Coordinates of C-alpha atoms and ligand atoms in Angstrom, one line a residue:
X1050 CA 21.8 0.4 -7.2
X1051 CA 22.4 3.4 -5.0
X1052 CA 20.6 3.1 -1.6
X1053 CA 20.2 6.3 0.5
X1054 CA 20.8 5.9 4.2
X1055 CA 20.9 9.0 6.4
X1056 CA 22.4 11.3 3.8
X1057 CA 24.8 8.9 2.2
X1058 CA 24.5 6.6 -0.8
X1059 CA 25.6 2.9 -0.7
X1060 CA 25.8 0.0 -3.1
X1061 CA 23.4 -2.8 -2.4
X1062 CA 26.2 -4.9 -0.8
X1063 CA 27.2 -2.1 1.6
X1064 CA 23.7 -0.8 2.5
X1065 CA 23.4 -2.0 6.1
X1066 CA 21.6 -1.1 9.3
X1067 CA 22.5 -1.6 12.9
X1068 CA 21.2 -4.7 14.7
X1069 CA 20.2 -2.2 17.5
X1070 CA 17.9 -0.3 15.1
X1071 CA 14.4 -0.3 16.7
X1072 CA 12.9 -0.7 13.2
X1073 CA 14.5 -4.1 13.2
X1074 CA 14.1 -5.0 16.9
X1075 CA 10.5 -3.8 17.3
X1076 CA 9.1 -2.8 13.9
X1077 CA 9.3 0.7 15.3
X1078 CA 9.0 2.8 12.2
X1079 CA 7.0 3.8 9.2
X1080 CA 7.3 3.4 5.4
X1081 CA 6.0 4.2 2.0
X1082 CA 6.0 2.3 -1.3
X1083 CA 6.1 4.5 -4.3
X1084 CA 6.2 4.1 -8.1
X1085 CA 8.3 5.8 -10.7
X1086 CA 6.5 6.1 -14.1
X1087 CA 8.4 7.8 -16.9
X1088 CA 11.1 9.3 -14.6
X1089 CA 8.4 10.9 -12.3
X1090 CA 7.4 9.7 -8.9
X1091 CA 3.6 9.1 -8.9
X1092 CA 1.7 11.1 -6.3
X1093 CA 4.9 11.9 -4.4
X1094 CA 3.3 14.7 -2.4
X1095 CA 0.5 12.4 -1.3
X1096 CA 2.9 9.7 -0.2
X1097 CA 5.1 12.3 1.7
X1098 CA 1.9 13.6 3.3
X1099 CA 0.9 10.1 4.5
X1100 CA 4.4 9.5 5.7
X1101 CA 4.4 12.5 7.9
X1102 CA 0.9 11.7 9.2
X1103 CA 2.1 8.2 10.0
X1104 CA 5.1 9.8 11.8
X1105 CA 2.7 12.0 13.9
X1106 CA 0.7 8.8 14.6
X1107 CA 3.7 7.1 16.2
X1108 CA 5.2 10.3 17.7
X1109 CA 8.3 10.2 15.4
X1110 CA 10.2 13.3 14.4
X1111 CA 11.5 12.7 10.9
X1112 CA 14.0 15.6 11.4
X1113 CA 13.6 16.7 7.8
X1114 CA 10.9 18.9 6.3
X1115 CA 8.4 17.3 3.8
X1116 CA 9.9 19.5 1.0
X1117 CA 13.4 18.2 1.9
X1118 CA 12.1 14.6 1.8
X1119 CA 10.5 15.2 -1.6
X1120 CA 13.8 16.6 -2.9
X1121 CA 15.7 13.6 -1.4
X1122 CA 13.3 11.1 -3.1
X1123 CA 13.7 12.9 -6.4
X1124 CA 17.5 12.9 -6.0
X1125 CA 17.4 9.1 -5.4
X1126 CA 15.4 8.6 -8.7
X1127 CA 18.0 10.7 -10.6
X1128 CA 21.0 9.0 -9.0
X1129 CA 19.6 5.6 -9.9
X1130 CA 18.7 6.8 -13.4
X1131 CA 15.3 5.0 -13.1
X1132 CA 12.7 5.7 -15.7
X1133 CA 10.3 3.2 -14.2
X1134 CA 10.5 1.4 -10.9
X1135 CA 9.6 1.2 -7.3
X1136 CA 10.8 3.2 -4.2
X1137 CA 10.7 1.9 -0.7
X1138 CA 11.1 4.8 1.8
X1139 CA 11.5 3.9 5.4
X1140 CA 11.9 5.9 8.6
X1141 CA 12.9 3.9 11.6
X1142 CA 13.1 5.1 15.2
X1143 CA 16.9 4.6 14.8
X1144 CA 19.6 3.0 16.9
X1145 CA 18.7 2.4 20.5
X1146 CA 19.5 -0.5 23.0
X1147 CA 17.6 -3.7 23.7
X1148 CA 14.9 -2.0 25.7
X1149 CA 11.8 -0.8 23.9
X1150 CA 12.1 2.8 25.2
X1151 CA 12.2 5.0 22.1
X1152 CA 13.9 7.7 24.2
X1153 CA 17.1 5.6 23.8
X1154 CA 16.9 6.2 20.0
X1155 CA 18.6 9.6 19.5
X1156 CA 18.2 9.9 15.8
X1157 CA 15.8 8.4 13.3
X1158 CA 17.2 6.5 10.3
X1159 CA 15.9 7.4 6.8
X1160 CA 16.4 4.7 4.2
X1161 CA 15.4 5.0 0.5
X1162 CA 15.7 2.0 -1.8
X1163 CA 15.1 2.7 -5.5
X1164 CA 14.6 -0.6 -7.3
X1165 CA 13.1 -2.3 -10.3
X1166 CA 9.6 -3.5 -10.0
X1167 CA 8.5 -7.1 -10.8
X1168 CA 5.1 -6.6 -12.2
X1169 CA 2.3 -9.2 -12.0
X1170 CA 1.8 -11.1 -15.2
X1171 CA -0.4 -9.4 -17.8
X1172 CA -2.9 -12.3 -17.8
X1173 CA -3.9 -11.6 -14.2
X1174 CA -5.2 -8.2 -15.3
X1175 CA -7.0 -9.7 -18.3
X1176 CA -8.5 -12.7 -16.5
X1177 CA -8.7 -11.5 -12.9
X1178 CA -7.5 -13.2 -9.8
X1179 CA -9.1 -15.4 -7.1
X1180 CA -8.8 -14.4 -3.5
X1181 CA -9.8 -15.9 -0.2
X1182 CA -10.8 -14.5 3.2
X1183 CA -8.0 -15.1 5.7
X1184 CA -8.6 -16.2 9.2
X1185 CA -6.1 -13.6 10.3
X1186 CA -7.9 -10.4 11.3
X1187 CA -6.7 -6.9 10.8
X1188 CA -5.4 -5.2 14.0
X1189 CA -8.4 -3.3 15.4
X1190 CA -8.4 0.4 14.5
X1191 CA -8.7 1.3 18.2
X1192 CA -5.5 -0.5 18.9
X1193 CA -3.4 0.7 16.0
X1194 CA -4.8 3.1 13.5
X1195 CA -4.8 1.4 10.1
X1196 CA -3.9 4.8 8.5
X1197 CA -0.4 4.4 10.1
X1198 CA 1.7 2.6 7.5
X1199 CA 4.0 1.1 10.1
X1200 CA 6.8 -1.4 9.9
X1201 CA 4.6 -3.9 11.8
X1202 CA 3.2 -6.1 9.1
X1203 CA 3.1 -9.4 10.9
X1204 CA -0.6 -10.1 10.7
X1205 CA -0.6 -9.0 7.0
X1206 CA 2.1 -11.5 6.4
X1207 CA 0.1 -14.2 8.2
X1208 CA -2.8 -13.3 5.8
X1209 CA -0.5 -13.5 2.8
X1210 CA 0.7 -16.9 3.9
X1211 CA -2.9 -18.1 4.0
X1212 CA -3.4 -16.7 0.5
X1213 CA -0.4 -18.5 -0.8
X1214 CA -1.4 -21.8 0.9
X1215 CA -4.7 -21.5 -0.9
X1216 CA -2.9 -20.9 -4.2
X1217 CA -4.0 -17.2 -4.3
X1218 CA -2.2 -13.9 -4.7
X1219 CA -4.1 -12.0 -2.1
X1220 CA -6.4 -12.5 1.0
X1221 CA -9.1 -10.4 2.4
X1222 CA -8.7 -9.4 6.0
X1223 CA -11.7 -8.8 8.1
X1224 CA -11.7 -6.5 11.2
X1225 CA -12.5 -7.9 14.6
X1226 CA -16.3 -7.3 14.1
X1227 CA -16.2 -9.3 10.9
X1228 CA -16.4 -6.4 8.4
X1229 CA -14.1 -6.3 5.4
X1230 CA -11.0 -4.2 6.1
X1231 CA -8.7 -4.7 3.1
X1232 CA -6.3 -7.2 1.7
X1233 CA -2.8 -8.1 3.0
X1234 CA -1.2 -5.3 1.0
X1235 CA -4.0 -3.9 -1.1
X1236 CA -7.3 -2.0 -0.7
X1237 CA -10.5 -3.7 -1.9
X1238 CA -13.5 -2.4 -3.8
X1239 CA -16.8 -3.8 -5.0
X1240 CA -19.1 -2.4 -7.7
X1241 CA -22.8 -3.0 -7.0
X1242 CA -25.5 -1.7 -9.2
X1243 CA -23.1 0.8 -10.8
X1244 CA -21.8 2.2 -7.5
X1245 CA -18.2 1.8 -6.3
X1246 CA -17.9 0.9 -2.6
X1247 CA -14.7 0.5 -0.5
X1248 CA -14.5 0.1 3.3
X1249 CA -13.8 3.1 5.5
X1250 CA -10.4 3.5 7.1
X1251 CA -12.0 2.9 10.5
X1252 CA -13.1 -0.5 9.2
X1253 CA -9.4 -1.3 9.2
X1254 CA -8.0 -0.1 5.9
X1255 CA -5.0 2.0 4.9
X1256 CA -5.9 5.2 3.1
X1257 CA -4.3 3.9 -0.1
X1258 CA -2.9 6.4 -2.6
X1259 CA -4.2 4.1 -5.5
X1260 CA -7.6 3.9 -3.7
X1261 CA -7.7 7.7 -3.7
X1262 CA -6.8 7.8 -7.4
X1263 CA -9.7 5.4 -8.1
X1264 CA -12.0 7.8 -6.2
X1265 CA -10.7 10.7 -8.4
X1266 CA -11.1 8.7 -11.6
X1267 CA -14.7 7.7 -10.6
X1268 CA -15.6 11.3 -9.8
X1269 CA -14.3 12.4 -13.2
X1270 CA -16.4 9.7 -14.9
X1271 CA -19.4 10.6 -12.7
X1272 CA -19.5 7.1 -11.3
X1273 CA -21.0 7.1 -7.8
X1274 CA -18.4 6.1 -5.3
X1275 CA -18.7 5.7 -1.5
X1276 CA -16.9 4.4 1.6
X1277 CA -19.1 1.9 3.5
X1278 CA -18.9 -1.1 5.7
X1279 CA -18.8 -4.4 3.7
X1280 CA -19.3 -8.0 4.7
X1281 CA -18.1 -11.1 3.0
X1282 CA -21.7 -11.4 1.7
X1283 CA -21.3 -8.1 0.0
X1284 CA -18.1 -9.3 -1.7
X1285 CA -19.8 -12.6 -2.8
X1286 CA -22.8 -10.8 -4.3
X1287 CA -20.9 -7.9 -5.9
X1288 CA -21.3 -7.3 -9.6
X1289 CA -17.5 -6.6 -9.8
X1290 CA -14.6 -6.6 -7.4
X1291 CA -11.1 -5.3 -7.6
X1292 CA -8.1 -4.5 -5.5
X1293 CA -5.7 -1.6 -5.6
X1294 CA -2.1 -0.9 -4.5
X1295 CA 1.0 0.9 -5.6
X1296 CA 2.5 -2.4 -6.9
X1297 CA -0.7 -4.1 -8.2
X1298 CA -2.3 -0.9 -9.5
X1299 CA -5.9 -2.0 -10.3
X1300 CA -6.3 -5.8 -10.3
X1301 CA -9.7 -7.4 -11.1
X1302 CA -10.9 -10.0 -8.7
X1303 CA -13.1 -12.7 -10.3
X1304 CA -13.6 -15.1 -7.3
X1305 CA -13.7 -14.7 -3.5
X1306 CA -13.7 -17.9 -1.4
X1307 CA -14.6 -19.9 -4.5
X1308 CA -17.7 -17.7 -5.2
X1309 CA -17.7 -16.4 -8.8
X1310 CA -18.0 -12.6 -8.8
X1311 CA -20.4 -11.4 -11.4
X1312 CA -19.8 -13.4 -14.6
X1313 CA -16.5 -14.6 -13.3
X1314 CA -14.6 -12.3 -15.7
X1315 CA -13.3 -8.8 -15.1
X1316 CA -16.2 -6.4 -15.2
X1317 CA -16.8 -3.6 -17.6
X1318 CA -16.4 -0.8 -15.1
X1319 CA -13.3 -2.4 -13.6
X1320 CA -11.8 -2.5 -17.1
X1321 CA -12.7 1.1 -17.7
X1322 CA -11.0 2.1 -14.4
X1323 CA -7.9 0.2 -15.5
X1324 CA -7.8 2.1 -18.8
X1325 CA -8.3 5.4 -17.1
X1326 CA -5.6 4.6 -14.6
X1327 CA -3.2 4.1 -17.5
X1328 CA -3.8 7.6 -18.7
X1329 CA -3.4 9.0 -15.1
X1330 CA 0.1 7.5 -14.7
X1331 CA 1.3 8.6 -18.1
Ligands
PMP1693 N1 -3.3 -1.7 2.3 C1 -2.1 -2.1 2.8 C2 -2.0 -2.9 4.1 C3 -0.9 -1.8 2.1 O1 0.3 -2.2 2.6 C4 -1.0 -1.1 0.9 C5 0.3 -0.7 0.1 N2 0.8 -1.8 -0.5 C6 -2.3 -0.7 0.4 C7 -3.4 -1.0 1.2 C8 -2.4 0.1 -0.9 O2 -2.0 1.4 -0.7 P1 -1.3 2.2 -1.8 O3 -2.3 2.4 -2.9 O4 -1.0 3.5 -1.2 O5 -0.1 1.5 -2.3

């Protein structure tokens, strides 16, 4: 494994960051999670675009152009000779001192980890998964814009802990008004009377790349798709439900808070989207 840190490549054992890095001290930084399918990074331009928008959001100068970043990510894939895998791209505020003042950090740190991906078992995609609503709410959009993919994931982690305690893989997070935002690391969708609905970003969701891909697939299939506010009631009474993410891809949800969704098996439209997604990533 060759890990990129600020222009150099290191083995896993030697890939280290400073204890004074503000990414570590304060979660002051941003990241992307990307997939490699058949030697090609999926939606690389879209991920890079989101990274630079996150950077703008936290007033971070990456110090490298988006094109250079794209080339660097591709170089990492080549150097690691990865046909299929996962990339974690991080940009931290860099090394500062123990105060929070970002001005102390003179240079950002760019880290690119190219790794294997441990996929969810196939049966989850065939049978669907059960999820719960977590008591941990999403950070309000007026406090920290959910479109910023920042290194601050504490409340998502709290939600994930709740999911695991309930024996689930994922948990739905509500925003402070009680509307559905997203899951701890995935976007959420319902299908109701043939229409696909997912919360808006201002409801507290990241503008997921996989989510966008689902919108594109739906458009190509002439399935009506919209962003709208959803409540727990909408989830419970959905005909179908699924979650999306770079790691999970499209995962059917067959129960929410012990309520069976639809017939309690992955729905027809969800299965169709999963099939279409397979051809998009080819
Ligand atoms: N929401 C959150 C909070 C995430 O961390 C992620 C990424 N794992 C997603 C949604 C899904 O986004 P994407 O499809 O871009 O991976």
